[in-house]
Short mmCIF file of C-alpha atoms in Angstrom, two decimals:
data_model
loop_
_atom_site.label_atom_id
_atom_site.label_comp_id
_atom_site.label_asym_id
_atom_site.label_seq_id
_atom_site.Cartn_x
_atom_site.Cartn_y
_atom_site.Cartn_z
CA UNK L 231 -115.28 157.43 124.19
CA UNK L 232 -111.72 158.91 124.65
CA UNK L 233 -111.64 162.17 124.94
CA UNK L 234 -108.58 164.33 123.23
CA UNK L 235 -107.71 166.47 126.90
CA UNK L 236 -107.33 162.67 128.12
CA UNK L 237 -105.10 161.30 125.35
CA UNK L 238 -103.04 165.06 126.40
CA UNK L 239 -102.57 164.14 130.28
CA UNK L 240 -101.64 161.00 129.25
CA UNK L 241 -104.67 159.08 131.13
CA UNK L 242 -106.01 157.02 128.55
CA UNK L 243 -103.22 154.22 127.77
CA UNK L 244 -104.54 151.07 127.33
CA UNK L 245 -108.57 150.03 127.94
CA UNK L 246 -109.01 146.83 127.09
CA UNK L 247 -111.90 146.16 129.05
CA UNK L 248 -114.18 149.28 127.37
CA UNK L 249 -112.77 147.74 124.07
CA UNK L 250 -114.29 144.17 124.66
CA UNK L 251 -117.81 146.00 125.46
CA UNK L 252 -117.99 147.50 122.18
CA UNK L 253 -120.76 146.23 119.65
CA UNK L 254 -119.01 145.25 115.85
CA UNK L 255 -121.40 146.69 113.48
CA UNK L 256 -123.61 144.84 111.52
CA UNK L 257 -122.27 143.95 108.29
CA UNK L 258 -119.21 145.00 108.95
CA UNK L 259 -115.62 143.12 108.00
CA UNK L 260 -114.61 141.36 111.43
CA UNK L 261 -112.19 143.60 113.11
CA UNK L 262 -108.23 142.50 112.75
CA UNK L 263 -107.50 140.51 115.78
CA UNK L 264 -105.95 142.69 118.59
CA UNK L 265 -102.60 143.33 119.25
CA UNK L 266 -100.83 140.73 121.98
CA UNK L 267 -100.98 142.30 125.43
CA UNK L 268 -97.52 143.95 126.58
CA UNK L 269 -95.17 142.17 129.22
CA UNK L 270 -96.09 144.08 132.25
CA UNK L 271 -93.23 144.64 134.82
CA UNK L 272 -92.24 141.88 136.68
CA UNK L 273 -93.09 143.36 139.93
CA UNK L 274 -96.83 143.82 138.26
CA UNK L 275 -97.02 140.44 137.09
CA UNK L 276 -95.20 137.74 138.77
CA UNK L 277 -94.35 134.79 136.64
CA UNK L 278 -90.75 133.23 135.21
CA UNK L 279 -88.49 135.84 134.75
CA UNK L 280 -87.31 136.37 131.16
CA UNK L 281 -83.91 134.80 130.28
CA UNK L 282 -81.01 137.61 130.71
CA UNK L 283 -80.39 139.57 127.48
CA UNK L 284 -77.52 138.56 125.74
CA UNK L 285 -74.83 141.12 124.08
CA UNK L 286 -73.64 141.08 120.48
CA UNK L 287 -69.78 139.65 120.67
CA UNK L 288 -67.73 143.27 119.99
CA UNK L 289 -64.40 142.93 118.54
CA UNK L 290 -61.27 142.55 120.79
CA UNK L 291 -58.94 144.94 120.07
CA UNK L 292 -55.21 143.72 119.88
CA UNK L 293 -53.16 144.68 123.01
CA UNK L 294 -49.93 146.81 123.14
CA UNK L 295 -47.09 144.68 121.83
CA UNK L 296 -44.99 143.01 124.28
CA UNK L 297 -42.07 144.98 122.68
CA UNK L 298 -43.79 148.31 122.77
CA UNK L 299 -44.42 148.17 126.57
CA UNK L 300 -41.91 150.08 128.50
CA UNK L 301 -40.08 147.30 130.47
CA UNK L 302 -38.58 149.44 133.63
CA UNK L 303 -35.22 147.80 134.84
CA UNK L 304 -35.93 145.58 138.56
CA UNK L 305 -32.67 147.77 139.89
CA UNK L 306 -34.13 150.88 139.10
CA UNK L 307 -33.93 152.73 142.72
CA UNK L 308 -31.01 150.31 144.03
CA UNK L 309 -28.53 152.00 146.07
CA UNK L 310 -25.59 152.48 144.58
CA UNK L 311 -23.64 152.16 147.45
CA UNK L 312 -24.00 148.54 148.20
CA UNK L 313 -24.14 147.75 145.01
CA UNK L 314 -20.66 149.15 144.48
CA UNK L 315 -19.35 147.67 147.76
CA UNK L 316 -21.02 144.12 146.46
CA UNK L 317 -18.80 144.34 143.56
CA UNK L 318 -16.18 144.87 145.55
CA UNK L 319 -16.46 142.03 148.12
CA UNK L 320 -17.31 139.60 145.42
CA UNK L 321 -13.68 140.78 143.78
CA UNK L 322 -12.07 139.72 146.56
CA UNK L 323 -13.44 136.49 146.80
CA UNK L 324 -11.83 136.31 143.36
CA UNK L 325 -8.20 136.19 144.85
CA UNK L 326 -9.23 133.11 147.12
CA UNK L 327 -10.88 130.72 143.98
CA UNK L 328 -6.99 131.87 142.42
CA UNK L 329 -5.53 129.84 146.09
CA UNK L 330 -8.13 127.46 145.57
CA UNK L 331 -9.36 126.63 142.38
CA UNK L 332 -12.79 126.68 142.93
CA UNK L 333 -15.12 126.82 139.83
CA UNK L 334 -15.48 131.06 138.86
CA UNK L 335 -19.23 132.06 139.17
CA UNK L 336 -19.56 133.54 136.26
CA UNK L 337 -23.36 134.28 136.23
CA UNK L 338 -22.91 135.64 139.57
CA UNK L 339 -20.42 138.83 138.04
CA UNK L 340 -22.66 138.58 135.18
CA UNK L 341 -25.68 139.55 137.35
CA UNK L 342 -23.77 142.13 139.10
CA UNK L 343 -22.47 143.93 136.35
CA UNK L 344 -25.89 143.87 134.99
CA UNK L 345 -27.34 145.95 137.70
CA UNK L 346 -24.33 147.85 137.78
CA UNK L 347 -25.24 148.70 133.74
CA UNK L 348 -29.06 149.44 135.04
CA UNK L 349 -28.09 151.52 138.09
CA UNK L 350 -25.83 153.82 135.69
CA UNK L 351 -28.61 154.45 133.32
CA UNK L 352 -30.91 155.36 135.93
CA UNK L 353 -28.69 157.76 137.56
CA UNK L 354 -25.15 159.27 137.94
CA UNK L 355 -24.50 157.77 141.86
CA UNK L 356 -22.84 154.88 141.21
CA UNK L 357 -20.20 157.09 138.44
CA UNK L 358 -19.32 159.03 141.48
CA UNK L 359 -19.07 156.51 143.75
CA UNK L 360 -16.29 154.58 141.34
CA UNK L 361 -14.60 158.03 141.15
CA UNK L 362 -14.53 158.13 144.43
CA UNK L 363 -11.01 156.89 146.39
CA UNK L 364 -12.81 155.37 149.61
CA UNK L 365 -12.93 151.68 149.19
CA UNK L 366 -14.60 149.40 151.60
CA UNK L 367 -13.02 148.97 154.66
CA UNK L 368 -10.72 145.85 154.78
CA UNK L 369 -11.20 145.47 151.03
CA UNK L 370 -8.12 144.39 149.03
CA UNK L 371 -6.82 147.13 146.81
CA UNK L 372 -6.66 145.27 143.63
CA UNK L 373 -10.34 144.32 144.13
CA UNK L 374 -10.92 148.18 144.42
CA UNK L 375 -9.06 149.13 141.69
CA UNK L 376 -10.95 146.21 139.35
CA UNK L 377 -14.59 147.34 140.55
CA UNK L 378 -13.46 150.89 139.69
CA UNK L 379 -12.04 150.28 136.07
CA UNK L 380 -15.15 148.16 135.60
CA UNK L 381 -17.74 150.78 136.64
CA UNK L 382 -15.24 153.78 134.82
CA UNK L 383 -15.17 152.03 131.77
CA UNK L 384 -19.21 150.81 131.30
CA UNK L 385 -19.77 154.51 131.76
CA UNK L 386 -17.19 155.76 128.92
CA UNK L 387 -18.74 152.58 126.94
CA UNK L 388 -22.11 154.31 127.13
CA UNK L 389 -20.27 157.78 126.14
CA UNK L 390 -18.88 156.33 122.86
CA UNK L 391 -22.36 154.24 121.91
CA UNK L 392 -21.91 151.17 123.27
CA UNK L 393 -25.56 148.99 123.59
CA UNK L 394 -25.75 147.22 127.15
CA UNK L 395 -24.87 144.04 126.25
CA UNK L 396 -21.51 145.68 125.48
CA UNK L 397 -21.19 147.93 128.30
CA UNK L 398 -21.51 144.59 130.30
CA UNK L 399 -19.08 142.49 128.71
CA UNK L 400 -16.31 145.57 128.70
CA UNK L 401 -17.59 145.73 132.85
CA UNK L 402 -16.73 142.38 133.24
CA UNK L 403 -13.29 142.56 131.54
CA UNK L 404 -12.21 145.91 133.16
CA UNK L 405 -13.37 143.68 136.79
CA UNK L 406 -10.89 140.84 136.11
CA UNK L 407 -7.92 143.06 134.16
CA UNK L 408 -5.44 143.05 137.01
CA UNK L 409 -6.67 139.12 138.33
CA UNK L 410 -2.69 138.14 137.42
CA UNK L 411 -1.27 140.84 139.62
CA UNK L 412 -2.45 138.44 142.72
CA UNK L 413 0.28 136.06 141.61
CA UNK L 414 3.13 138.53 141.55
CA UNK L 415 4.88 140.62 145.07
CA UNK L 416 2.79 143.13 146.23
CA UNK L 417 5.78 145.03 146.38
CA UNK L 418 5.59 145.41 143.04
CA UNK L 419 2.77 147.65 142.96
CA UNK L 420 4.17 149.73 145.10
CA UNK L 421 7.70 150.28 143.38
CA UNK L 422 6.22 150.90 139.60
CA UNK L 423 8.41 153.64 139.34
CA UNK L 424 11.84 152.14 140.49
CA UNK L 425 11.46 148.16 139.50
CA UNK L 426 14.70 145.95 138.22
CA UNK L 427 14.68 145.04 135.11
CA UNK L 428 13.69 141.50 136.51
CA UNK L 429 10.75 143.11 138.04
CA UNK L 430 9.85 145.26 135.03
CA UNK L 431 9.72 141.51 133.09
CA UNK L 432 7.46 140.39 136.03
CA UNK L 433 4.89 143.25 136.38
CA UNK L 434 4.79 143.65 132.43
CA UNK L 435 3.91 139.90 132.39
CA UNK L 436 0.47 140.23 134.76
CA UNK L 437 -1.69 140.80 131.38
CA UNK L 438 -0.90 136.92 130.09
CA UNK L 439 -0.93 136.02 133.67
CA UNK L 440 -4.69 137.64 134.26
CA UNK L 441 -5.66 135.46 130.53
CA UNK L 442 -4.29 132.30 131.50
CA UNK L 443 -6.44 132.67 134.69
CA UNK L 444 -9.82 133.46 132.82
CA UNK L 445 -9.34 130.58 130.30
CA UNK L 446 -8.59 127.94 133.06
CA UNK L 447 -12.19 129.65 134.53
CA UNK L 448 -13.66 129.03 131.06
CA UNK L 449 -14.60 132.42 130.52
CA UNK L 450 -17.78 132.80 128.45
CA UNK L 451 -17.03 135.41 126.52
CA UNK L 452 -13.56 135.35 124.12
CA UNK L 453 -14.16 139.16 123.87
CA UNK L 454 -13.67 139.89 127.53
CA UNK L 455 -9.90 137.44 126.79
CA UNK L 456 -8.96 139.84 124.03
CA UNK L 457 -9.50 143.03 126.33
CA UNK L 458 -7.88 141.55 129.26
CA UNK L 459 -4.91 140.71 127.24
CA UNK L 460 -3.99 144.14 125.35
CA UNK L 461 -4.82 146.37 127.87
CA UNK L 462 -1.60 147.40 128.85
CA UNK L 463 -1.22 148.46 124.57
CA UNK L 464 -0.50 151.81 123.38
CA UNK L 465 -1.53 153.75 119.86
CA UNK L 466 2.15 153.79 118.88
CA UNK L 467 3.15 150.45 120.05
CA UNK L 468 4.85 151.39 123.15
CA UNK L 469 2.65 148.88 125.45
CA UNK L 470 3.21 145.43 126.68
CA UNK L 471 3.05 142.65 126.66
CA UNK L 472 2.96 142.29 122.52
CA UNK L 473 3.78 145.59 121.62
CA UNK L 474 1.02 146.18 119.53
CA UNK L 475 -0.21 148.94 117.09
CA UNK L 476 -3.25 151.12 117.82
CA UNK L 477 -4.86 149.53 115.16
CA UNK L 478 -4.39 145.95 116.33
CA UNK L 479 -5.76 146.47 119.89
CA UNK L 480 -9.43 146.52 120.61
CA UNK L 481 -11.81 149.03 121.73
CA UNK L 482 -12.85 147.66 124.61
CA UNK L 483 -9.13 146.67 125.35
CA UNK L 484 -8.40 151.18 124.40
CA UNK L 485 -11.24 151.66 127.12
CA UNK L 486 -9.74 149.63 129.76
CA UNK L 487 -6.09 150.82 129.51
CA UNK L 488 -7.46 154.80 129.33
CA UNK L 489 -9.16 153.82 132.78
CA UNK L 490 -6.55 152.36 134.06
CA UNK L 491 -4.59 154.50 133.91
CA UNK L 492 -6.63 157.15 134.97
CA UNK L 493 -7.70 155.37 137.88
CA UNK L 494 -4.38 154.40 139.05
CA UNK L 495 -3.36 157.97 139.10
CA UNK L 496 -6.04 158.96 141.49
CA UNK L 497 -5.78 155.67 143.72
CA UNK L 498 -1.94 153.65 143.48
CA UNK L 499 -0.88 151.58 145.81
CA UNK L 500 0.55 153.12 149.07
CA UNK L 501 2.71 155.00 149.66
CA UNK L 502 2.57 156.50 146.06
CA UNK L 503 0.90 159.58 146.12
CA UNK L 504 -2.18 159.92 144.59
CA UNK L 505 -3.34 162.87 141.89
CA UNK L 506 -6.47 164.51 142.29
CA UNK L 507 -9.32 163.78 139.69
CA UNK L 508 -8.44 167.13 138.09
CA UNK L 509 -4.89 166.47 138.20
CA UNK L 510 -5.07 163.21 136.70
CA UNK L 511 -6.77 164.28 133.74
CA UNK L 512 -4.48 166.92 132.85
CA UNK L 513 -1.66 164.38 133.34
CA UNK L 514 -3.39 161.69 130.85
CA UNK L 515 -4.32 165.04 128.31
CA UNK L 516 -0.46 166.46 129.00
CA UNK L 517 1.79 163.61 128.86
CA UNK L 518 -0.49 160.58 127.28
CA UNK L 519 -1.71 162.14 123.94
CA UNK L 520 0.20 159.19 122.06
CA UNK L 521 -0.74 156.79 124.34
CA UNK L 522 -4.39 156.67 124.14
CA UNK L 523 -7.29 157.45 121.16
CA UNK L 524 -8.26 161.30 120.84
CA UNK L 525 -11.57 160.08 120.95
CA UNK L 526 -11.63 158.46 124.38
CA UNK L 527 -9.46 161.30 126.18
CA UNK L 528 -12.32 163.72 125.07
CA UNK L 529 -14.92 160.85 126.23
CA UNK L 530 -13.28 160.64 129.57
CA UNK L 531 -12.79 164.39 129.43
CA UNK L 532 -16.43 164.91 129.01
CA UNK L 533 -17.87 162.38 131.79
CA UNK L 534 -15.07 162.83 134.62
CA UNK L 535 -14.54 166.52 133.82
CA UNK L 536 -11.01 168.70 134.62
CA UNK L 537 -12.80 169.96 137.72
CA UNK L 538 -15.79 166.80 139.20
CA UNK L 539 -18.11 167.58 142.11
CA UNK L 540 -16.46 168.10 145.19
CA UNK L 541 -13.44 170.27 143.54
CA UNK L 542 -13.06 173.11 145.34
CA UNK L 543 -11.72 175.65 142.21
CA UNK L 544 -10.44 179.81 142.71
CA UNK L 545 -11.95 181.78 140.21
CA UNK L 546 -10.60 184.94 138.05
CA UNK L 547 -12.38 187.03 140.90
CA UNK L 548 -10.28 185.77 143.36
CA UNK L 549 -13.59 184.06 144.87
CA UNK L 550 -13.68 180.58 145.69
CA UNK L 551 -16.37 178.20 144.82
CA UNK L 552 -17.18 174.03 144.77
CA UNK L 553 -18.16 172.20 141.85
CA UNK L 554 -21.40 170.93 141.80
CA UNK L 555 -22.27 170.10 138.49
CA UNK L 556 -20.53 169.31 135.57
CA UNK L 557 -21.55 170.88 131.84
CA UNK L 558 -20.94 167.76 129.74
CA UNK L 559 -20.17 170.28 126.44
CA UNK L 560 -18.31 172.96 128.78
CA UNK L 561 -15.62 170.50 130.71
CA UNK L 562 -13.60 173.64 131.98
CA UNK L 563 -17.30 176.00 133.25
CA UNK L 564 -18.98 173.64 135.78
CA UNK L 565 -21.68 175.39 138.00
CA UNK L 566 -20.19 176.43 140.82
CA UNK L 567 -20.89 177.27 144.57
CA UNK L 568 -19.19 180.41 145.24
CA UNK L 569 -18.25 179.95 149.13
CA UNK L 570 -15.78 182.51 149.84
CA UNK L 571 -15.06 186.10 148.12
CA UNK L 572 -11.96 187.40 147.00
CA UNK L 573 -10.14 188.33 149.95
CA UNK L 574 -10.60 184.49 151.14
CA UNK L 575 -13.93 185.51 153.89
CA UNK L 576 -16.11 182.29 153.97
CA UNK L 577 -19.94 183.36 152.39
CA UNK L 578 -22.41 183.13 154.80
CA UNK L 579 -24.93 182.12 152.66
CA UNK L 580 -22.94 180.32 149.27
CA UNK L 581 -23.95 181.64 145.83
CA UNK L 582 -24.54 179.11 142.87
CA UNK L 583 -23.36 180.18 139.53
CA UNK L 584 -23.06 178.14 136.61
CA UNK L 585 -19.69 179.26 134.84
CA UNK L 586 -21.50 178.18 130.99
CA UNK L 587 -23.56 181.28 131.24
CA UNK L 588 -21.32 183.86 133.18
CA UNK L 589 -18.62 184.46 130.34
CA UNK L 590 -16.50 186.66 132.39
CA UNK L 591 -16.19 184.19 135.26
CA UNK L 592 -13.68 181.20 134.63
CA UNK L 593 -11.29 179.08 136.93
CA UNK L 594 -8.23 179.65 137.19
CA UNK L 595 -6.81 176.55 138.92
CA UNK L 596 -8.17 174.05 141.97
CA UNK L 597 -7.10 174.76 145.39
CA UNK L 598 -6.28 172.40 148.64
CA UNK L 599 -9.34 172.11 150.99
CA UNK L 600 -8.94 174.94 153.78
CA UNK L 601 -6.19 176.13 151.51
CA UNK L 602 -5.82 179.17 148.78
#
């Protein structure tokens, strides 16, 4: 008998043995066969151990597409530095395939420009570099110049909505525009300003002279011909060497001669004197208006700025501060480190201000390093 208190403590589970003792009652239906016995554990009851339980198939679910993933450029955290000085030592090997006539690697500029596109959308170093006028040592100055124009001009590219594969091709171009210049005098480069009129006919010819190079390379790309070519075109047909219209001469081709021109301004040939950055701009803005697009002055305006990093400027205040940041919708208020006050006594702890938010501070003009 199985008591209820039993049943409560949970003592009374399973008694087979007091079942089997019981007498059936006479005249009684037979009673319904007994349950099978439970498995017991299998450290109870050795025997062969029960084949693994097997789960239900679940649905896969699809994976991310391939196009959705975020695909994170290899150059991401390249230097810019080398990078800029590769581009520059692999410009000068250009001048020796000219001697030569060694096949042009193509895919090797390709590749470099490439990275040059990735390390400018990842950060602003290599721009500055390119602005900079310190070449590498020993470098030729037309390989300088090239690398410049092509790193300047992928950057106004990306300012006007150019996609990458764009930007690259218009890098590649503004690396070869000047290729024909290797087959003229140097001392033509350094007498722009006071050439013959033989001489004019010679440096004015370098554009066809940079083409028929690139063709004889078998330039992939008849784009990156065309841009080479006009360069040296104006809006109101004052360029060379076809005289073209604004509307005749390409984009890319607009970009390159806007760079150019900028870039020889703050780096000729020696002895010409050089403008600074600032200077430049206000030259191109003062004196190039019909020369060059609206549209790309105010692109280069708003990446290179009146006043770049490094620009030491006065302000109304008589104070004197250094750019260090340029507001890309406020050219002429940069932020500013204030680093002397207005009787010209050096800080001794500089003062940042940015110039977009103080409306009664503005510059009045750059001055010289160590100057006033």
């Amino acid at each position: 008998m199985v008591r209820m208190s039993d049943v409560v403590r949970g003592i009374a589970r399973d008694k087979p043995a007091e079942t089997a003792k019981a007498a059936p009652t006479p005249g009684a239906s037979p009673p319904p066969p007994p349950p099978p016995p439970r498995p017991r554990p299998v450290e109870d009851a050795p025997g062969p151990t029960p084949p693994p339980a097997v789960d239900e198939p679940r649905a896969v679910e699809p994976g991310p597409s391939l196009d959705a993933l975020p695909i994170e450029p290899a150059t991401l955290s390249e230097s810019a530095e080398p990078l800029f000085a590769e581009l520059q030592l692999f410009l000068a090997r250009v001048r020796e395939l000219i001697r030569t006539g060694d096949e042009f690697p193509w895919s090797e500029l390709e590749q470099i420009i490439e990275r040059c596109a990735a390390s400018l959308e990842a950060s602003i170093d290599l721009f500055w570099l390119a602005n900079n006028t310190v070449a590498v040592a020993g470098v030729d100055y037309l390989a300088f110049h090239q690398a410049r124009v092509g790193v300047l001009a992928m950057t106004i590219g990306a300012s006007v909505g150019y996609d990458r594969p764009r930007r690259v091709q218009l890098g590649m171009a503004g690396s070869l525009i000047d290729v024909g210049l290797w087959q003229l005098p140097e001392s033509l480069l350094r007498r722009l300003d006071s050439l013959s009129t033989d001489e004019q006919a010679q440096y004015r010819s370098h554009p066809r002279l940079s083409v028929e190079l690139i063709r004889r390379w078998s330039s992939p790309r008849e784009g990156l011909v065309e841009a080479v070519l006009q360069h040296h075109e104006r809006e109101q047909g004052q360029g060379f060497p076809q005289g073209l219209p604004g509307a005749a001469v390409s984009q890319d081709a607009k970009i390159l001669g806007l760079v150019d021109t900028y870039t020889g301004l703050t780096m000729p040939p020696a002895p010409r004197p050089r403008l600074r950055p600032h200077e430049a701009i206000r030259e191109i803005v003062r004196s190039k208006h019909e020369a060059f697009p609206s549209q790309l002055v105010k692109a280069l305006l708003s990446e290179i700025s009146v006043f770049p990093p490094g620009t030491l400027v006065r302000l109304n205040t008589g104070e004197v501060g250094r750019v260090t940041a340029v507001n890309r919708h406020h050219p002429l208020r940069p932020r500013v480190e204030i680093v002397a006050d207005g009787k010209g006594q050096r800080l001794g702890s500089p003062k940042s201000t940015d110039l977009a938010e103080a409306p009664f501070l503005y510059i009045t003009g750059a001055v010289a390093e160590g100057g006033r």
